[in-house]
Short mmCIF file of C-alpha atoms in Angstrom, two decimals:
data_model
loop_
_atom_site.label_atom_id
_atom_site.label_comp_id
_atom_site.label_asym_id
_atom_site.label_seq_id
_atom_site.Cartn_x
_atom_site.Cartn_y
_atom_site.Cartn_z
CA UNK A 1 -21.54 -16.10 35.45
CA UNK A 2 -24.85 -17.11 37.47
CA UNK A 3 -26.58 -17.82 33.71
CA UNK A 4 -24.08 -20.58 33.22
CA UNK A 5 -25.32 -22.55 37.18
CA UNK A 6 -26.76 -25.94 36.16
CA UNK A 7 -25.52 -25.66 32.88
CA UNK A 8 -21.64 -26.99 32.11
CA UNK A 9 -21.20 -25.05 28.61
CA UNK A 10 -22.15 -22.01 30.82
CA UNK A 11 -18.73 -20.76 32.63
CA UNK A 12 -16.98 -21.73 29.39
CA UNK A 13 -20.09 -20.20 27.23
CA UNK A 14 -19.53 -16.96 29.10
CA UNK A 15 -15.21 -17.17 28.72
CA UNK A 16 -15.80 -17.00 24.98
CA UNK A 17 -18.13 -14.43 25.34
CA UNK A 18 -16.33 -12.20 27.39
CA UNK A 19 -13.65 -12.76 25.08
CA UNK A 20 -15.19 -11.47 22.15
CA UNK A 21 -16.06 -8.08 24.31
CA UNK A 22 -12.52 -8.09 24.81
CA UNK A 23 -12.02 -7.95 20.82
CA UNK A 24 -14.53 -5.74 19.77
CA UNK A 25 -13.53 -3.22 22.33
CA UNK A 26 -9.67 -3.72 21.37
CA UNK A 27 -10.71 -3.21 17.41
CA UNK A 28 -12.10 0.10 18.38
CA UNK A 29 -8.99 0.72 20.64
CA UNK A 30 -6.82 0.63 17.70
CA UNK A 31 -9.44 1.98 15.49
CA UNK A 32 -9.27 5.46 17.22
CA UNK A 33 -5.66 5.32 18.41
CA UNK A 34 -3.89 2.98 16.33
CA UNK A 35 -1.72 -0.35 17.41
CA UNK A 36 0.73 1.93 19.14
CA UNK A 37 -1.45 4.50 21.12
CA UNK A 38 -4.38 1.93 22.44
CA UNK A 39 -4.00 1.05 26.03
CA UNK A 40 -4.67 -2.40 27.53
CA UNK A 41 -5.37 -0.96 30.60
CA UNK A 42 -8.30 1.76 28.80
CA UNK A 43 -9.41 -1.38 26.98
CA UNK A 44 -9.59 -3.44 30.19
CA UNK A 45 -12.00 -0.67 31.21
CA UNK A 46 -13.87 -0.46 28.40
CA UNK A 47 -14.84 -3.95 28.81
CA UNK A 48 -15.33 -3.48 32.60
CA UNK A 49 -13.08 -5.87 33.41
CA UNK A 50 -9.37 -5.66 35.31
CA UNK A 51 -6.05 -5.82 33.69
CA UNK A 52 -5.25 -8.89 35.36
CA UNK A 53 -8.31 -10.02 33.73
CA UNK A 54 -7.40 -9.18 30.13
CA UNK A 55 -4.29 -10.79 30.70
CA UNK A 56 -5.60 -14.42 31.77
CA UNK A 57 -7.30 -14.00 27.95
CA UNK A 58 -4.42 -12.08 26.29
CA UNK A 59 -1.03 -12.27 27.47
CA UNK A 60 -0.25 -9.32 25.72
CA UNK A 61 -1.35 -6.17 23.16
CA UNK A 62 0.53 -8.38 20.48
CA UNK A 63 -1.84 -11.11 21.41
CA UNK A 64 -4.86 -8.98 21.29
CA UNK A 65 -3.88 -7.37 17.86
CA UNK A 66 -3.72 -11.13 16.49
CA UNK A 67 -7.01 -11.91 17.41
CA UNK A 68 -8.66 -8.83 16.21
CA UNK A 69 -6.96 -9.47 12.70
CA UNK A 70 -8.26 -13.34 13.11
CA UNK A 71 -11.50 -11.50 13.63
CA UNK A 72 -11.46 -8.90 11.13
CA UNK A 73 -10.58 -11.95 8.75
CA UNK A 74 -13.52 -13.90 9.51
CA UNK A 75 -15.45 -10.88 9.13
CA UNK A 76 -14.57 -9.82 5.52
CA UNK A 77 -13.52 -13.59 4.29
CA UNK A 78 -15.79 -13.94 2.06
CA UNK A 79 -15.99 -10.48 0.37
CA UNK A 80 -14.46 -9.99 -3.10
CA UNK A 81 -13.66 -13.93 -3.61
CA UNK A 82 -17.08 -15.20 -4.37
CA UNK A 83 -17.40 -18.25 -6.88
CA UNK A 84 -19.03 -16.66 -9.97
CA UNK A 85 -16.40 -17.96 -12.88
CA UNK A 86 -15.41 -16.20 -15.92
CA UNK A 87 -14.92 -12.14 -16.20
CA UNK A 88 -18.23 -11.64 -14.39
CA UNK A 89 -16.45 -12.95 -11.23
CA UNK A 90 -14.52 -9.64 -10.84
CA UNK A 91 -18.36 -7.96 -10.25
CA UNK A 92 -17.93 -9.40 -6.78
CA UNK A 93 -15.57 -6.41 -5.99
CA UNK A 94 -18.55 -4.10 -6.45
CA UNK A 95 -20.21 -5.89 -3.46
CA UNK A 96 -16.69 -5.50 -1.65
CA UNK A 97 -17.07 -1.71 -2.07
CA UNK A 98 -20.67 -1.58 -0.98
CA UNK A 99 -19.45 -3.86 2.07
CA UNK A 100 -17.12 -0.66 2.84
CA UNK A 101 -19.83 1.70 2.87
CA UNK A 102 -22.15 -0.23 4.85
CA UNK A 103 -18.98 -1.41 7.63
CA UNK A 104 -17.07 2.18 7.53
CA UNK A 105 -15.58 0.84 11.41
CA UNK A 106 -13.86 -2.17 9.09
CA UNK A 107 -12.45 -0.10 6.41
CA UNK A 108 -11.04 2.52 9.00
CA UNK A 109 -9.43 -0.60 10.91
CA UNK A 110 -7.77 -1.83 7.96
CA UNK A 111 -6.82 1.20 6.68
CA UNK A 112 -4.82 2.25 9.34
CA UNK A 113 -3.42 -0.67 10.29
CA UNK A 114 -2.44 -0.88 6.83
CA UNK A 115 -0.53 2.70 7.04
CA UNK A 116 0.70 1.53 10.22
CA UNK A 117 2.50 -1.43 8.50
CA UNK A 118 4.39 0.81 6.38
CA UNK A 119 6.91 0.48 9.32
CA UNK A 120 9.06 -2.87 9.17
CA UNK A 121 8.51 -3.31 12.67
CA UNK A 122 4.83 -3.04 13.05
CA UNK A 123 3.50 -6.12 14.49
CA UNK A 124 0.27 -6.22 11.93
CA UNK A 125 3.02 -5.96 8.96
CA UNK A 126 3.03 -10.03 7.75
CA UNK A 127 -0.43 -10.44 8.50
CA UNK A 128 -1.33 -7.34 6.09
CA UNK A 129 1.25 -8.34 3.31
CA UNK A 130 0.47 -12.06 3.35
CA UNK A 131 -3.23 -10.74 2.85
CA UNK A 132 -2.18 -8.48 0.11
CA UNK A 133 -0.23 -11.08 -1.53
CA UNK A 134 -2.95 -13.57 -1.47
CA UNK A 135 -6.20 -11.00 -2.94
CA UNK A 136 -3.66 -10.20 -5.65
CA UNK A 137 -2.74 -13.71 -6.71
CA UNK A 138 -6.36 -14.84 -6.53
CA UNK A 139 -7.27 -12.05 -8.83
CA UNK A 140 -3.89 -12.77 -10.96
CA UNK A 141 -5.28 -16.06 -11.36
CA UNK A 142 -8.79 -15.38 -11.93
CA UNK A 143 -7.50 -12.78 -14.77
CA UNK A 144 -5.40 -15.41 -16.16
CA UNK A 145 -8.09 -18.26 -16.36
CA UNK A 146 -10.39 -15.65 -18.02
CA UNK A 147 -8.09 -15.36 -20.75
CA UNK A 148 -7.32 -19.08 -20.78
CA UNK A 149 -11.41 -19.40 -21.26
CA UNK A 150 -11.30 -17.05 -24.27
CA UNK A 151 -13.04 -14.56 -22.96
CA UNK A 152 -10.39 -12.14 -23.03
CA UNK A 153 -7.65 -11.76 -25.70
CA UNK A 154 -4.31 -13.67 -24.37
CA UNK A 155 -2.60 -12.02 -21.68
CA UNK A 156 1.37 -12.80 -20.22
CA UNK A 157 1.18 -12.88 -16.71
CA UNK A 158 3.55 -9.91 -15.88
CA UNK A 159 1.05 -8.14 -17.61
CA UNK A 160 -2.11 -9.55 -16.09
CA UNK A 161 -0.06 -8.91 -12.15
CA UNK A 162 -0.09 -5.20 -13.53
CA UNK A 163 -3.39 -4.86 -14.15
CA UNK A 164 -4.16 -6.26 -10.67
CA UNK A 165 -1.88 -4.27 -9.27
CA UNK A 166 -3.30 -1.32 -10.87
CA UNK A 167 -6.96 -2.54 -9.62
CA UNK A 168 -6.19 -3.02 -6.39
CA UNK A 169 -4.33 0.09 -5.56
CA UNK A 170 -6.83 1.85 -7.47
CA UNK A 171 -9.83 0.36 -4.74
CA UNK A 172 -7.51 1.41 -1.68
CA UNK A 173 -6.80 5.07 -2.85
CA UNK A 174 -10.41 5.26 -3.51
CA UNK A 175 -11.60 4.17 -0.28
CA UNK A 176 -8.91 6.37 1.13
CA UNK A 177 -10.73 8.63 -0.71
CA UNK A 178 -13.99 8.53 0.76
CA UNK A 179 -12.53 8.11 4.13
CA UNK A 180 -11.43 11.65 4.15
CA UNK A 181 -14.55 12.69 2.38
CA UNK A 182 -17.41 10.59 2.67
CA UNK A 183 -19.25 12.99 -0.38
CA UNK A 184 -16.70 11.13 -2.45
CA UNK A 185 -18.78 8.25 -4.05
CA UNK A 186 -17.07 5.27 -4.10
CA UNK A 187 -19.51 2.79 -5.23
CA UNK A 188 -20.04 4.86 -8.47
CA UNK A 189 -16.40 5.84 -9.02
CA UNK A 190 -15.34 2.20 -8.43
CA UNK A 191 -18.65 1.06 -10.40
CA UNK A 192 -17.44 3.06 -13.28
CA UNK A 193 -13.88 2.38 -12.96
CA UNK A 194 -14.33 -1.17 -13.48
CA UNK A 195 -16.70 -1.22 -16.05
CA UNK A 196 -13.99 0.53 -18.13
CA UNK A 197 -11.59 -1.49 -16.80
CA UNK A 198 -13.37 -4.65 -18.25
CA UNK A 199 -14.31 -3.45 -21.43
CA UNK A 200 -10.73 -2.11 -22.28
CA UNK A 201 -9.53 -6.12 -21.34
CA UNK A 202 -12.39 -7.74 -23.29
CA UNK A 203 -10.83 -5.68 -26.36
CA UNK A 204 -7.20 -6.85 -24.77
CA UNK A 205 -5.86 -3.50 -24.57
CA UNK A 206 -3.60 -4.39 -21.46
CA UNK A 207 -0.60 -2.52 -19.80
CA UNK A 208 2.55 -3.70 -21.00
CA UNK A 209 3.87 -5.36 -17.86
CA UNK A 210 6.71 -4.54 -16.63
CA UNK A 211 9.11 -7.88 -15.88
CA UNK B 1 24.84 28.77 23.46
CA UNK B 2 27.90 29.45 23.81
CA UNK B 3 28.37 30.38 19.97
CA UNK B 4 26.07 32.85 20.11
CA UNK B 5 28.11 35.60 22.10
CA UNK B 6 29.39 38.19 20.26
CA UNK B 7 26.92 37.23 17.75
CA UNK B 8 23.60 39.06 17.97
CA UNK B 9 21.69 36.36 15.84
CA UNK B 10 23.78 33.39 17.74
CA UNK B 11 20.79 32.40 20.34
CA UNK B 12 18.23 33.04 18.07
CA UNK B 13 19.74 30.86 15.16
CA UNK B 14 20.15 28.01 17.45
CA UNK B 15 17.00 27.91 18.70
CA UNK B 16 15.90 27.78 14.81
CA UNK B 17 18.03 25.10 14.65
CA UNK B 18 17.12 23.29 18.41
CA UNK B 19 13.35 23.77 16.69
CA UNK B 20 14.04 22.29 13.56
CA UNK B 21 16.04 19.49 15.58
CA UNK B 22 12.65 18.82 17.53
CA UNK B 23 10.55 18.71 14.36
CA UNK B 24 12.71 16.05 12.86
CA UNK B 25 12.84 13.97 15.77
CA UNK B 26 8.83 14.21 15.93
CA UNK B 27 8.72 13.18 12.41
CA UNK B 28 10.55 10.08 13.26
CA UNK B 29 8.81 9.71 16.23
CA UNK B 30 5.30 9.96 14.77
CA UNK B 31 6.51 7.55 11.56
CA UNK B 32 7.49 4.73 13.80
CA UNK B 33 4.39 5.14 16.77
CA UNK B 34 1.75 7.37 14.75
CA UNK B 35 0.79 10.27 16.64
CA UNK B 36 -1.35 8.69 19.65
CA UNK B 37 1.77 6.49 20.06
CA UNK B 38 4.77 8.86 19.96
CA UNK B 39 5.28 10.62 23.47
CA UNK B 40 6.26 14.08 23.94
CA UNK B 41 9.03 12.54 27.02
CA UNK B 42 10.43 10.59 24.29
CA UNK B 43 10.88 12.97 21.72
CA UNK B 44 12.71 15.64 23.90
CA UNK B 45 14.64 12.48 25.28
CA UNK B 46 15.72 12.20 21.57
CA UNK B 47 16.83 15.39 20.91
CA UNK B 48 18.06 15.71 24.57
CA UNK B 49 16.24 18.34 25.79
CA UNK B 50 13.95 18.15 29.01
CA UNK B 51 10.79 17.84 28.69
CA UNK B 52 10.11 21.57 29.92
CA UNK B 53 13.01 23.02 27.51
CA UNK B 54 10.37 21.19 24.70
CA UNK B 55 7.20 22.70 25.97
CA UNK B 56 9.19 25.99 25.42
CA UNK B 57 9.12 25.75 21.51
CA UNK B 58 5.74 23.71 21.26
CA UNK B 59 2.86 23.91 23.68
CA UNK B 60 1.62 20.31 23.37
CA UNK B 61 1.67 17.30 20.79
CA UNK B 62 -1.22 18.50 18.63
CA UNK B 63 1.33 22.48 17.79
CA UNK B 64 4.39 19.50 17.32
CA UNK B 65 2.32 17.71 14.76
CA UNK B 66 0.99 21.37 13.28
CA UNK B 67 4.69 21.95 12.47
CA UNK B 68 5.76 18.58 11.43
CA UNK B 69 2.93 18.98 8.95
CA UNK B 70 4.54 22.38 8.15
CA UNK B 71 7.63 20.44 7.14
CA UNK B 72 6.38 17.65 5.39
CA UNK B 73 4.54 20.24 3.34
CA UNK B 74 7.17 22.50 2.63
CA UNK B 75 9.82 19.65 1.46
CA UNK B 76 7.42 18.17 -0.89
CA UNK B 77 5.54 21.48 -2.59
CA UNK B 78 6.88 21.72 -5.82
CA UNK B 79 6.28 18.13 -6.56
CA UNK B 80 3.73 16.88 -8.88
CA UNK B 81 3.13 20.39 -9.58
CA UNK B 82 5.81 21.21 -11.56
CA UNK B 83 4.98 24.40 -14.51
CA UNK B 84 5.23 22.06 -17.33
CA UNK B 85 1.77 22.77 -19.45
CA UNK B 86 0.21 20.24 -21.28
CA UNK B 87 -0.77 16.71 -21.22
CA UNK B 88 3.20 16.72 -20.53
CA UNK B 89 2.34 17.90 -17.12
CA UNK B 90 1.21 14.64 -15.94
CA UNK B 91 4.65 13.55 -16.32
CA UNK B 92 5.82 15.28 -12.96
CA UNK B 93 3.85 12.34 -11.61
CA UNK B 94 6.39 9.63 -12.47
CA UNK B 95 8.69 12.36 -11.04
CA UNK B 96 6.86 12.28 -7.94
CA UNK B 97 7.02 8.18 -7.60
CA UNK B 98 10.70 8.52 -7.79
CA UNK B 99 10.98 10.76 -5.35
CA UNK B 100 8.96 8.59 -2.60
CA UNK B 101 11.25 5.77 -3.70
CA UNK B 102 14.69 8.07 -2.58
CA UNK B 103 12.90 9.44 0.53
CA UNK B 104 11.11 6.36 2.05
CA UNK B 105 10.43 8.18 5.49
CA UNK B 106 8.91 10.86 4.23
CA UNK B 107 6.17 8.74 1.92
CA UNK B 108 5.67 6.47 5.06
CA UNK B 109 5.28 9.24 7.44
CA UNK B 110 2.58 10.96 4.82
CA UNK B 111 0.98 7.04 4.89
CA UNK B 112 0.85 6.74 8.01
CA UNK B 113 -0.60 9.75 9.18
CA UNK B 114 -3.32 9.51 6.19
CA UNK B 115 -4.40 6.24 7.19
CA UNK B 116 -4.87 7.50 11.27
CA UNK B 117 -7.06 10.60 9.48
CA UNK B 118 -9.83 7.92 8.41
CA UNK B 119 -10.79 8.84 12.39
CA UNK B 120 -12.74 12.27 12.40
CA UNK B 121 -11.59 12.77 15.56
CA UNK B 122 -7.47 13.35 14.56
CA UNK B 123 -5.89 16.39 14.42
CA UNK B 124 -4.08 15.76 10.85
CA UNK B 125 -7.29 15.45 9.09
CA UNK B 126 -7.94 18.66 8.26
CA UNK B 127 -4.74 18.87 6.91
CA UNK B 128 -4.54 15.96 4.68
CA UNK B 129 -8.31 16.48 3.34
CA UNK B 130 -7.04 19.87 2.04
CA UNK B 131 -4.03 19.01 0.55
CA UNK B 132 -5.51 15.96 -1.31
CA UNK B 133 -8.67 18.26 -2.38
CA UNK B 134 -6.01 20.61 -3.51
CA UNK B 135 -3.67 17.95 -5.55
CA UNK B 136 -7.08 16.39 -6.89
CA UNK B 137 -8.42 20.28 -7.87
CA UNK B 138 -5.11 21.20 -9.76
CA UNK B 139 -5.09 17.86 -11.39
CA UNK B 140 -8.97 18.43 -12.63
CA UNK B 141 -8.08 22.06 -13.57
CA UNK B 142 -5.15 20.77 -15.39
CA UNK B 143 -6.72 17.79 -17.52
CA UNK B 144 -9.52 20.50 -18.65
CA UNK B 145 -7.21 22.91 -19.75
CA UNK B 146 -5.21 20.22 -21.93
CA UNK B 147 -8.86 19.47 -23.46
CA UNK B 148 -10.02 22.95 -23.88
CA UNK B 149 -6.34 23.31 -25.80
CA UNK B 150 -7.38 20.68 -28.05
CA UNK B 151 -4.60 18.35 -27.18
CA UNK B 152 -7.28 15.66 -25.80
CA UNK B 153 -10.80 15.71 -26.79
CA UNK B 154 -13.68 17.57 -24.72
CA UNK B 155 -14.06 16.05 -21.54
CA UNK B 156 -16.79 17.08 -18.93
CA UNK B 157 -15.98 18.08 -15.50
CA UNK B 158 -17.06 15.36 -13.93
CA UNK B 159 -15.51 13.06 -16.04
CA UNK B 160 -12.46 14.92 -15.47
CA UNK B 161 -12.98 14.58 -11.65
CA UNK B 162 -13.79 11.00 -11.76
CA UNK B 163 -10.32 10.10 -14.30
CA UNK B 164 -8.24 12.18 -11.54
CA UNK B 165 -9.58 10.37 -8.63
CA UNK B 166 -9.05 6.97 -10.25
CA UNK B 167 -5.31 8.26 -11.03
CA UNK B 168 -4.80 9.79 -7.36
CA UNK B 169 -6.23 6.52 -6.28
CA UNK B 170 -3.92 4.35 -8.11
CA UNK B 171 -1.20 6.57 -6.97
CA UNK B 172 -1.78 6.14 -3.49
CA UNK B 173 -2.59 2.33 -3.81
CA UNK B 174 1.02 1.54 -5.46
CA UNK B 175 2.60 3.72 -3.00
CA UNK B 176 1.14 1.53 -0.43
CA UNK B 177 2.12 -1.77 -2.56
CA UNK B 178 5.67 -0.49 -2.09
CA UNK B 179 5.90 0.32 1.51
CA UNK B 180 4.37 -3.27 2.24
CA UNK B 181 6.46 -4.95 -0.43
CA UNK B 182 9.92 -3.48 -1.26
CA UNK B 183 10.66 -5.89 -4.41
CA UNK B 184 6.89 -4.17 -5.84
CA UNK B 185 8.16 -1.89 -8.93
CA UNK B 186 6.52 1.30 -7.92
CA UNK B 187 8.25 3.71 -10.71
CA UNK B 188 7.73 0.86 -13.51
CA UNK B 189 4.14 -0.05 -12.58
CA UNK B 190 3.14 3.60 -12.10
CA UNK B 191 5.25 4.62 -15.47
CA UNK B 192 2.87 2.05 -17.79
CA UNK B 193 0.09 2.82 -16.11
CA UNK B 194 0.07 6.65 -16.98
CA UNK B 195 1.34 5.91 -20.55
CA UNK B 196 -1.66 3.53 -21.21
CA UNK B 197 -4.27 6.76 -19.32
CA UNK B 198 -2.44 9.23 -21.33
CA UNK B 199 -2.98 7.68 -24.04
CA UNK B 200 -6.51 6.62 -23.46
CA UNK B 201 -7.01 10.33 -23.20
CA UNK B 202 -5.90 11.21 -26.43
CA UNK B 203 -8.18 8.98 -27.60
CA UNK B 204 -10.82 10.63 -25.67
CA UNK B 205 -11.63 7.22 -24.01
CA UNK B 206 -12.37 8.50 -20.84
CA UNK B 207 -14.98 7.05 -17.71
CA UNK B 208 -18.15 8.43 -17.96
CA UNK B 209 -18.38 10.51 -14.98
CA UNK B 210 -20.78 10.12 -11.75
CA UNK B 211 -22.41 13.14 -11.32
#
């Protein structure tokens, strides 16, 4: 706190840091022992602060897991929803991948919080399926308006949701993948993957759909 | 106890059954609170056993999880894997989706437990990087048998690797779809997808292969 005397941004300058230690140590908390096994108390330490000192900046571990999936958010908002139009737009989920690779500590959050979520009760559930929902019905979209450009063969949109579907389970089990084996290489497999995945759509050989 | 006199088997068929009572209850246990999360108290609580009655038939958490592993194994072995030769083999798959779809618990436990193995540090990774090398090995040995047959065109191995990954991938991915969406059509999306690879592969339109 002395770095903030003379200065009045500095106590609150130093609240918002301190909260962001908080955060980042939390994130790692539930990194290593998922929503359920982290401890406020062992995060409280890792910070060096007291748990009546978390508290006054989280009331509670629900509180804390909200901000660290704000945070993880911000973190990754941009990735795999970049602005290049057309079919060329899906390349962007190359750079997603390589994102993964470089930000394993991101991945291995998400990942388990995802597995977590299985469980109707977990608290990260909605946050996880709203962000689910929302990646697949930008890509729906995007698929759809590609078509709509001609530069795909006309596709019905049960059939385009499939082929997201398809694409996006197909990233997750592959950085699952490389998770439990990081000799698994899943830039090139994804690379690959979707290079065959947009050739086969440029010559409109889709799924059938299913609704 | 008491229906074991007379019997010479009687106390050591109930504590089969007291031990297979504990298992199940740590299944549940680590499905709803992952394994940091699920206490050893709770689970004897559950069965209603003390504590030290629990620590008879498992030493600590990590020989519970060994045997709920064990379990989860054992109930789901012939999946997937059924003797069926052929490209028709990779129809047990769709077999396999409809069997996570009637046993919920057991798909989210395997989930669950997968995503916490990201960390190199937990005790179930060694476990699930075996069996999914395993699943992904038969799978590889399987597709170049059906080629070397002559029922799909020559493939190389590493084409064959990548085209299994991408298919365990997808599996997994859907799987997930489902547990964080109910109304997602795992059977139906999983179905077209596997008619439109299998047929692909007949066609001897496969990836090219990474390595």
């Amino acid at each position: 706190m002395a770095n903030g005397a003379g200065s009045p941004r500095g106590p609150y300058r130093s609240g918002i840091k301190r909260r962001e230690q908080i955060v980042n140590a939390a994130a790692k908390a539930f990194t290593a022992h998922g929503y359920d096994g982290a401890s406020m108390r062992q995060i409280a330490a890792d910070v060096g602060v007291s748990p009546a000192a978390l508290l006054r900046h989280f009331q509670d571990k629900e509180d804390l897991l909200a901000a660290v999936l704000e945070w993880w958010a911000r973190e990754t908002a941009a990735l795999g929803t970049g602005e290049r139009s057309g079919l060329r737009g899906f390349n962007d989920l190359r750079a997603l991948m390589r994102y993964h690779v470089e930000h394993r500590g991101l991945l291995e959050l998400f990942i388990r919080l995802t597995g977590e979520s299985a469980n109707e009760k977990h608290p990260a559930r909605a946050f996880i399926q709203q962000r689910y929902g929302k990646i697949v019905d930008m890509l729906v979209e995007r698929l759809l308006g590609v078509a709509q450009a001609g530069e795909i063969p006309p596709i019905a949109h049960d059939q385009a949701a499939s082929e997201i579907r398809a694409l996006c389970a197909t990233m997750d089990g592959l950085e699952i993948q490389w998770l439990l084996d990081p000799t698994v290489d899943l830039v090139g497999l994804f690379d690959q993957h979707l290079d065959h995945t947009l050739e086969r759509w440029r010559q409109g050989r889709y799924v059938p759909g299913t609704s």
